[in-house]
Tab-separated table of C-alpha atoms in Angstrom:
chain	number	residue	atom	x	y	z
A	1	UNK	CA	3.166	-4.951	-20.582
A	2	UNK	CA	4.834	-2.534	-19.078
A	3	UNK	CA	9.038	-2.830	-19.793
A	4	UNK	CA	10.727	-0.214	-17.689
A	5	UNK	CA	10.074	-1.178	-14.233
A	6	UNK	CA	9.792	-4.796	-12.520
A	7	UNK	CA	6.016	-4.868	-12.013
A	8	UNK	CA	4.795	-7.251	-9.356
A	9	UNK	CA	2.187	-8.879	-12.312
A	10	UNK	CA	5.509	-10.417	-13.910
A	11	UNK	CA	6.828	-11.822	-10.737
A	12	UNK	CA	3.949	-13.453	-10.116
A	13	UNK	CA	3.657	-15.037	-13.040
A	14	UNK	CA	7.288	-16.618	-12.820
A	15	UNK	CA	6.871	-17.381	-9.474
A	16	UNK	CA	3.549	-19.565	-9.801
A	17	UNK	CA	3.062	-19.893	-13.424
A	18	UNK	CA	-0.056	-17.890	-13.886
A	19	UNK	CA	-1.637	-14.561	-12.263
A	20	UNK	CA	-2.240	-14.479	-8.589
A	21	UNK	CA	-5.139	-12.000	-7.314
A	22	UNK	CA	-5.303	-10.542	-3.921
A	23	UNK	CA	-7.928	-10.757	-1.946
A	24	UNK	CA	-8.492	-7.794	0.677
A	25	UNK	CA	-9.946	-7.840	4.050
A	26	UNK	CA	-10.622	-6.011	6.686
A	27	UNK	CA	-9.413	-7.805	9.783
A	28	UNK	CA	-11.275	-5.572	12.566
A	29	UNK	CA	-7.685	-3.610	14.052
A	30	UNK	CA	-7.661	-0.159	14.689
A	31	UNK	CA	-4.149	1.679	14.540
A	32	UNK	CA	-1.466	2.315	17.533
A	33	UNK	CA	-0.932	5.788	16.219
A	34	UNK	CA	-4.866	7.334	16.295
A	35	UNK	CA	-4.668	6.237	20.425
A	36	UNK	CA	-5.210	9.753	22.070
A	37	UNK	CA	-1.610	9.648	23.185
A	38	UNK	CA	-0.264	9.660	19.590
A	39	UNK	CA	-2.693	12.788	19.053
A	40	UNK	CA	-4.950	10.983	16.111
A	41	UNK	CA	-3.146	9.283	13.735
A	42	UNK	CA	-0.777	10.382	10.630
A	43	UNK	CA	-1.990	13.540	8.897
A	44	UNK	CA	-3.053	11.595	5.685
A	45	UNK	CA	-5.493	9.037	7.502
A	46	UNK	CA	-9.054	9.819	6.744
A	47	UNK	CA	-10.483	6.783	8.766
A	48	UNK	CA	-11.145	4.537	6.685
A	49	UNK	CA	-8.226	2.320	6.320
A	50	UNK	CA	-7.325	1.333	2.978
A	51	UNK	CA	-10.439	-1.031	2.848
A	52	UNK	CA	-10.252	-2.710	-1.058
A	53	UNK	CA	-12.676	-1.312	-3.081
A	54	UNK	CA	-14.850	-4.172	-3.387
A	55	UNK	CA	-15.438	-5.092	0.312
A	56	UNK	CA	-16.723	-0.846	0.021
A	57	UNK	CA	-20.555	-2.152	0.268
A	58	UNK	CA	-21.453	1.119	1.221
A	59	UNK	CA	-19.647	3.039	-1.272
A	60	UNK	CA	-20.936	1.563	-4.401
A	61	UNK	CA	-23.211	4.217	-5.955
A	62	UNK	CA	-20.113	6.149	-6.177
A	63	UNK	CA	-18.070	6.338	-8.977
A	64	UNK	CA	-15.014	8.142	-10.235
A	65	UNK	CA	-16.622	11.255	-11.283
A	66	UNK	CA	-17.953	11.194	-8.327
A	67	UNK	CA	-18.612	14.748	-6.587
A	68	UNK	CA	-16.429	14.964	-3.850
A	69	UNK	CA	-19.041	14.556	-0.575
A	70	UNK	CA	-17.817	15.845	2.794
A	71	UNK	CA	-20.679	13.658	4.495
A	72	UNK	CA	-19.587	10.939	2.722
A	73	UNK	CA	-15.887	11.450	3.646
A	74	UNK	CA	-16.332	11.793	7.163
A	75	UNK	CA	-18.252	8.605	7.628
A	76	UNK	CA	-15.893	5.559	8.727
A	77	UNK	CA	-16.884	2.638	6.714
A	78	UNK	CA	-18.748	-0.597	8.444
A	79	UNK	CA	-16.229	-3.377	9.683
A	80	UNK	CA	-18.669	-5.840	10.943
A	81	UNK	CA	-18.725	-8.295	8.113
A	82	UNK	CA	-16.728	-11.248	9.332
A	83	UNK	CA	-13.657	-12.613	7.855
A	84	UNK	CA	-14.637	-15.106	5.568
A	85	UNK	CA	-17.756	-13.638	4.238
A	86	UNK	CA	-15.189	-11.302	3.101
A	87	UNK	CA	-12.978	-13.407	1.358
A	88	UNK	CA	-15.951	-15.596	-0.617
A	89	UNK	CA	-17.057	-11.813	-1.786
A	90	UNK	CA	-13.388	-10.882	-3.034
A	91	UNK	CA	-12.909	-14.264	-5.057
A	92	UNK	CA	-16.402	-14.087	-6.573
A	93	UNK	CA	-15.488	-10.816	-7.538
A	94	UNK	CA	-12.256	-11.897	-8.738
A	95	UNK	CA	-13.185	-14.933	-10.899
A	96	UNK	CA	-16.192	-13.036	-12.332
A	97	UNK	CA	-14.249	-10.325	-13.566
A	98	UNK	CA	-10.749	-11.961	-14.256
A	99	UNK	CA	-11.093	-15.833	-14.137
A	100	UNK	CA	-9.155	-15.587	-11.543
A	101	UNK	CA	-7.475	-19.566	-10.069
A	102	UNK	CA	-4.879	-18.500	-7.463
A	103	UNK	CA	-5.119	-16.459	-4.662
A	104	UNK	CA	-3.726	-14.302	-2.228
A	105	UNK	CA	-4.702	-13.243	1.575
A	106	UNK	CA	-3.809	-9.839	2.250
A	107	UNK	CA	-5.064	-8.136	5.237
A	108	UNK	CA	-4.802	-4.585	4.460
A	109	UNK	CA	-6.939	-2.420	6.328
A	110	UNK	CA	-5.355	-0.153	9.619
A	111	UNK	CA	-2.562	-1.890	11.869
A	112	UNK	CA	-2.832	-5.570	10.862
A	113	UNK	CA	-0.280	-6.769	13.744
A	114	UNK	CA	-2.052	-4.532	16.508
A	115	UNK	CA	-3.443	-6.737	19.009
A	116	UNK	CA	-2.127	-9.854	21.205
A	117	UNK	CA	-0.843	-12.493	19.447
A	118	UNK	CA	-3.584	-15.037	20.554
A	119	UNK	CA	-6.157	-12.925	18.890
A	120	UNK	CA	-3.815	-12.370	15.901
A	121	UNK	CA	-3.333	-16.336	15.598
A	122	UNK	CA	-7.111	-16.889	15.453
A	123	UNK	CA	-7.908	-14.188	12.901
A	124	UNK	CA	-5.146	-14.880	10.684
A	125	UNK	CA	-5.866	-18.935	10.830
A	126	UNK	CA	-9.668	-17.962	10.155
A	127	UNK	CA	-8.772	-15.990	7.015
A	128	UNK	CA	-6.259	-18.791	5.988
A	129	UNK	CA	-9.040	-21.501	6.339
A	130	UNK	CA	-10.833	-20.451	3.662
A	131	UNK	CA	-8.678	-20.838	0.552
A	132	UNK	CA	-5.176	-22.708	-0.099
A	133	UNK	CA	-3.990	-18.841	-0.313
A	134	UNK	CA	-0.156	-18.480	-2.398
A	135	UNK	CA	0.676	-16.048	-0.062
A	136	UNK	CA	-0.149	-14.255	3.394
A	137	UNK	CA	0.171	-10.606	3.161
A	138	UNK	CA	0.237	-8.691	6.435
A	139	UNK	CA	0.510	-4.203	6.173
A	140	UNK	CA	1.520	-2.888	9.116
A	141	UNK	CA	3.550	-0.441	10.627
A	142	UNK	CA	7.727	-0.605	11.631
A	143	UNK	CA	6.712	0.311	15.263
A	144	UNK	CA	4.147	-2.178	15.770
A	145	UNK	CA	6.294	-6.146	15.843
A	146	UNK	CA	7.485	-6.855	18.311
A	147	UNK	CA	9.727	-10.555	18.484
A	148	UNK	CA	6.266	-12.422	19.387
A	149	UNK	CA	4.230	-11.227	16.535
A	150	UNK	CA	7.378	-12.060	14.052
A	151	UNK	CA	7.636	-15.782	15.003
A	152	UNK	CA	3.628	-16.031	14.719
A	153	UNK	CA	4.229	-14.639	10.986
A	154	UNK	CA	7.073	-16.724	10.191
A	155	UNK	CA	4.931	-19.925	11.483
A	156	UNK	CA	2.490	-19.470	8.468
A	157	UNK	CA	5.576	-19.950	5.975
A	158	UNK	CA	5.235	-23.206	3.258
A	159	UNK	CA	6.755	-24.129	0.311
A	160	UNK	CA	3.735	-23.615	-0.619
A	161	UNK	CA	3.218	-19.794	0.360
A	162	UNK	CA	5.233	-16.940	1.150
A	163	UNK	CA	4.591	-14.200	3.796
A	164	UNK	CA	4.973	-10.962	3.440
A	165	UNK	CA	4.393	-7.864	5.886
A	166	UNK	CA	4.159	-4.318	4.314
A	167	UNK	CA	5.485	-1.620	6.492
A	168	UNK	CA	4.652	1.932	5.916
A	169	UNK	CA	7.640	4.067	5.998
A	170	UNK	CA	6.072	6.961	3.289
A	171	UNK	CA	9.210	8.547	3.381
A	172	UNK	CA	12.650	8.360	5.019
A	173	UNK	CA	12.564	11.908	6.012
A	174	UNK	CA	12.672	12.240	9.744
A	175	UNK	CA	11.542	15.696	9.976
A	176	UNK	CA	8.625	14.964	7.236
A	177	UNK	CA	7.638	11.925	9.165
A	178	UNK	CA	7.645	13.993	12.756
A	179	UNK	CA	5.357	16.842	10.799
A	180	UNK	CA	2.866	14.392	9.507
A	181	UNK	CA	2.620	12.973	12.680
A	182	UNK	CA	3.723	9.433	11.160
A	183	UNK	CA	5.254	8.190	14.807
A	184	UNK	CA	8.003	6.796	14.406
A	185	UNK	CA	11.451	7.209	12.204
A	186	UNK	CA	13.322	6.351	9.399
A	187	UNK	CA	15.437	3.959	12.011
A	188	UNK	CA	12.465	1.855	13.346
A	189	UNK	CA	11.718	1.150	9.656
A	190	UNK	CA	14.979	-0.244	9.295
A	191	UNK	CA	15.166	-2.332	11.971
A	192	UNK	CA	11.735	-3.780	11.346
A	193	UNK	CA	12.524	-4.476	8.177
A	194	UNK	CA	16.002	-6.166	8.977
A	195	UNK	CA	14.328	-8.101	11.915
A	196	UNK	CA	11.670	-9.374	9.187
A	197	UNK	CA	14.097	-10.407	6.997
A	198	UNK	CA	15.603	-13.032	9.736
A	199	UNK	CA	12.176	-14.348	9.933
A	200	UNK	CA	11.940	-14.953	6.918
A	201	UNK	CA	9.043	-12.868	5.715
A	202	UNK	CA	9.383	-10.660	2.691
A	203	UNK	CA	9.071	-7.315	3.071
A	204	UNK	CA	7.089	-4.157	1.036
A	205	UNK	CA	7.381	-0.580	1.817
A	206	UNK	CA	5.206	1.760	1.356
A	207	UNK	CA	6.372	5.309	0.197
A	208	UNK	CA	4.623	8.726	-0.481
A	209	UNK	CA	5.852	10.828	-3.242
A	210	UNK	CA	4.639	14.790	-2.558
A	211	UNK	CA	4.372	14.901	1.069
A	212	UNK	CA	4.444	18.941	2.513
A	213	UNK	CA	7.934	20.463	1.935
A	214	UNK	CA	9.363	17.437	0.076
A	215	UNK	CA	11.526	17.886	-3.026
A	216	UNK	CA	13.631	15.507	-5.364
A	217	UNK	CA	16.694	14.887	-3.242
A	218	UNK	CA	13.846	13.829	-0.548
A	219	UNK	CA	12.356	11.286	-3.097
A	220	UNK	CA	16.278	10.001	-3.628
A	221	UNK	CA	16.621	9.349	-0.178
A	222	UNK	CA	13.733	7.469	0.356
A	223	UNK	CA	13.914	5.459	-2.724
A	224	UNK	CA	18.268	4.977	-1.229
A	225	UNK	CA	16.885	3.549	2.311
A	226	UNK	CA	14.621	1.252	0.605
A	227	UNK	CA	17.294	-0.353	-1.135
A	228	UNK	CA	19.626	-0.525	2.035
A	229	UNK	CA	17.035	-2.028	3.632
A	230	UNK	CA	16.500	-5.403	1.486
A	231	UNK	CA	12.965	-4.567	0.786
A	232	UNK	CA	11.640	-6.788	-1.827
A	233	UNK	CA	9.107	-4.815	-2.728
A	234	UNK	CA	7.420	-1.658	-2.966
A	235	UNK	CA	3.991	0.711	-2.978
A	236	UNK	CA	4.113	4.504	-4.336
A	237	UNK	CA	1.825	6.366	-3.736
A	238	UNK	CA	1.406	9.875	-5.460
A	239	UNK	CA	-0.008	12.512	-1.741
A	240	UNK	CA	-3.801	11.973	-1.983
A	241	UNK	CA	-5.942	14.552	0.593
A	242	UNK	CA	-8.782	13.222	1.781
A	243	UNK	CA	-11.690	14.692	4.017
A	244	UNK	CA	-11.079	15.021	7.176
A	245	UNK	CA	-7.557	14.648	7.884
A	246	UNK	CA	-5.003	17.167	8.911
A	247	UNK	CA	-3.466	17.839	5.757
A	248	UNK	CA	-7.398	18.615	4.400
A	249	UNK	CA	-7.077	21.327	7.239
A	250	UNK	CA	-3.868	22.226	5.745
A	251	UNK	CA	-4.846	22.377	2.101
A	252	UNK	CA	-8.106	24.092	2.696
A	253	UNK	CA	-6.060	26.685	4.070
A	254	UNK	CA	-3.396	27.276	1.713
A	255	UNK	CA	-0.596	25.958	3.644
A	256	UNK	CA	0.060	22.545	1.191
A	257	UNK	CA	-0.310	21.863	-1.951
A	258	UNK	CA	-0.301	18.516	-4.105
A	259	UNK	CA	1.376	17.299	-7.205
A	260	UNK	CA	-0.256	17.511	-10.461
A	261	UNK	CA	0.015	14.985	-13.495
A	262	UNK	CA	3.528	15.943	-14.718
A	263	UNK	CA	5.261	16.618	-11.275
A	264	UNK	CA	3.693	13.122	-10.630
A	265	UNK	CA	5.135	11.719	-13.307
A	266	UNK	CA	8.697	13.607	-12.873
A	267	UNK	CA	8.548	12.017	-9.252
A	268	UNK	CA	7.794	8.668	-10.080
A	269	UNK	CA	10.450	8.239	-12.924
A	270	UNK	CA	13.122	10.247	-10.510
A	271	UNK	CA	12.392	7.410	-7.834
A	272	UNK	CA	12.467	4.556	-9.913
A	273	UNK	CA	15.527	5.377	-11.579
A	274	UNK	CA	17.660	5.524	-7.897
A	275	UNK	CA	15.609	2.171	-6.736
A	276	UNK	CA	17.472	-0.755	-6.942
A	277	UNK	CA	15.900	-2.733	-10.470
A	278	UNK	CA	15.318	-5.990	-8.415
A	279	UNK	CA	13.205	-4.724	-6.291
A	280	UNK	CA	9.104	-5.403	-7.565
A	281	UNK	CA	6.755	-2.539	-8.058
A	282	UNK	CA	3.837	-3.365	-6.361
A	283	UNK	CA	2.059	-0.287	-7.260
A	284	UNK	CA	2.714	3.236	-8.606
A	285	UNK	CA	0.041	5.557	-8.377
A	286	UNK	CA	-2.613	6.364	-5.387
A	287	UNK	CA	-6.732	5.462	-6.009
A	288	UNK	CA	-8.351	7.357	-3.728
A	289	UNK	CA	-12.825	6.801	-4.351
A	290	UNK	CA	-13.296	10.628	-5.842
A	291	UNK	CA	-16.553	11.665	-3.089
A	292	UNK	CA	-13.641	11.770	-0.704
A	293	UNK	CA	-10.720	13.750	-2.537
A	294	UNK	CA	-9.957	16.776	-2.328
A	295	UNK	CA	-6.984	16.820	-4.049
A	296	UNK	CA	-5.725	16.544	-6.775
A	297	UNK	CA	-9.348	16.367	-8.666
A	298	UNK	CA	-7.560	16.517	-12.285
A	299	UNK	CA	-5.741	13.682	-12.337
A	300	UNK	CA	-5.457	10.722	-14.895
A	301	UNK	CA	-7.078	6.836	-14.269
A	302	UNK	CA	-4.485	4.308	-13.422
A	303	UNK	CA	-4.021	2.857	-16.751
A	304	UNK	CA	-3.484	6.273	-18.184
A	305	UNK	CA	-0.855	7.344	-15.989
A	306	UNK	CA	0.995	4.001	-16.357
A	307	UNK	CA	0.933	4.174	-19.585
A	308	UNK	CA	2.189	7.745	-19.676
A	309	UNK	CA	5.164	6.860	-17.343
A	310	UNK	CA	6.015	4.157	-19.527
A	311	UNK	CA	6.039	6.597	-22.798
A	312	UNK	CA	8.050	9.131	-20.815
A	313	UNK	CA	10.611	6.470	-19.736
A	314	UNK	CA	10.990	5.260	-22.979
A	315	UNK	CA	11.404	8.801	-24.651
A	316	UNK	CA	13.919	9.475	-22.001
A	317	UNK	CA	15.600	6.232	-22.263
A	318	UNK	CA	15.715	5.385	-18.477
A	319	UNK	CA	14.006	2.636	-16.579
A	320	UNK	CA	13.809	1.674	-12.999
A	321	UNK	CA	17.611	1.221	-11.070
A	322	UNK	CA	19.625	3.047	-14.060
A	323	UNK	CA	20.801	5.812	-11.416
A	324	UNK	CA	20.856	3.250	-8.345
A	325	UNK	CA	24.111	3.000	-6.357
């Protein structure tokens, strides 16, 4: 559908033929970087760790008109549901709603590599059980494997399925990610990444267009350390603020801002053109459930702003890796 970028959708569909759906779960971790020594996480981090949207039982009155509710947004979601119950109500969901035939197993909620590797074995081979999953997708962050959790990954490798870990990096900004209290630097990200990469495993960063005090030549060098790193993928996310994070502190007090529609769409184009045009777009725009967003509350749907990107690309005549170098 979309022409100017390498969407993920399209690799998928050369790689096995047909579409492959994702499957999210919430594997029970918590995060190295909300310990009390790390002061409470990254500034963005609401709580509720990026728990898919259909495994949100207790979100599902809402919808995206949603009021935002400060009740609501303080609440950290349930995580009791086990494994598998989680993964029969994600392909349900999937083949009602898409026909959906191949899957994947992405465990995608908080710190997915953050506990011993004996406990990380039996969760990941529980998950795995279930379906014959195309691929084994692990988020995480840079700082958090170690040489013991890399070989575990690289075990779960087939010719059958690849394994991929996603590794936030949000922005290669050193002083950004000391200010959003992000933990660790641009350097760990690299060497995760290049350590992955002997495994093996595939990697997908995740970047954050709009962060406080960021500006183009930021957005360049992000997008210019994600190529030097042999990423094969990546996530954008436009700066969402959410209740009851450090940056909703920030905002509610005048001292940050967020991106609007156009700057959005400025930013996005800006860091696909200097990304290199192998690389698959896994995702380009932030879904945050509306009772806990503060900002930005005027803001397109997903297909909307794709589509807009893709009409501003083409009336500009550029497309993703045109200014990549």
């Amino acid at each position: 559908m979309y022409s100017r970028w390498r969407t993920y959708s399209s690799y998928l569909k050369e790689k096995y033929g047909e579409a492959v759906y994702r499957i999210g779960v919430d594997g029970g971790f918590s995060c190295p970087n909300r310990d009390k020594t790390k002061h409470g996480g990254c500034s963005f981090c609401d709580g509720t760790g990026s728990i898919a949207v259909y495994q949100r039982v207790a979100e599902s009155g809402f919808k995206r008109t949603s009021d935002y509710d400060k009740k609501t947004a303080d609440t950290i979601l349930p995580r009791l549901l086990s494994i598998r119950e989680q993964i029969e109500r994600g392909q349900e969901f999937l083949s009602r709603r898409y026909k959906a035939r191949l899957f994947s197993l992405s465990f995608q909620s908080w710190t997915n590599t953050y506990d011993n590797p004996e406990n990380l074995k039996r969760i990941y081979d529980e998950g795995l059980s279930v379906l014959p999953f195309r691929e084994l997708l692990i988020s995480t962050r840079p700082d958090c494997v170690d040489e013991d959790v890399m070989s575990l990954l690289e075990s779960y490798i087939t010719p059958e399925r690849d394994v991929w870990v996603e590794f936030g990096l949000q922005t290669a900004n050193d002083e950004t990610l000391k200010s959003i209290n992000r933990g660790h630097d641009t350097a760990c990200y690299m060497e995760a990444t290049e350590r992955a990469r002997k495994h093996g495993l595939k990697v997908c960063t995740h970047v954050i267009l709009g962060l406080p005090g960021e500006c183009r030549e930021d957005f360049i060098r992000t997008a210019k350390a994600v190529n030097e790193s042999g990423a094969e993928a990546v996530k954008i996310h436009n700066l969402h603020i959410t209740g009851g994070t450090a940056l909703a502190d920030d905002y509610l007090s005048g001292l940050c801002t967020v991106m609007g529609e156009e700057r959005t769409l400025e930013s996005t184009e800006l860091f696909l053109r200097h990304l290199s045009g192998d690389i698959i777009i896994e995702r380009l725009i932030s879904e945050t459930p509306y009772h806990r967003l503060l900002a930005p509350r005027v803001f397109p749907d997903k297909s909307k702003f794709l589509r807009r990107l893709e009409e501003r690309m083409e009336r500009n005549d550029t497309r993703q890796g045109d200014s990549a170098c």
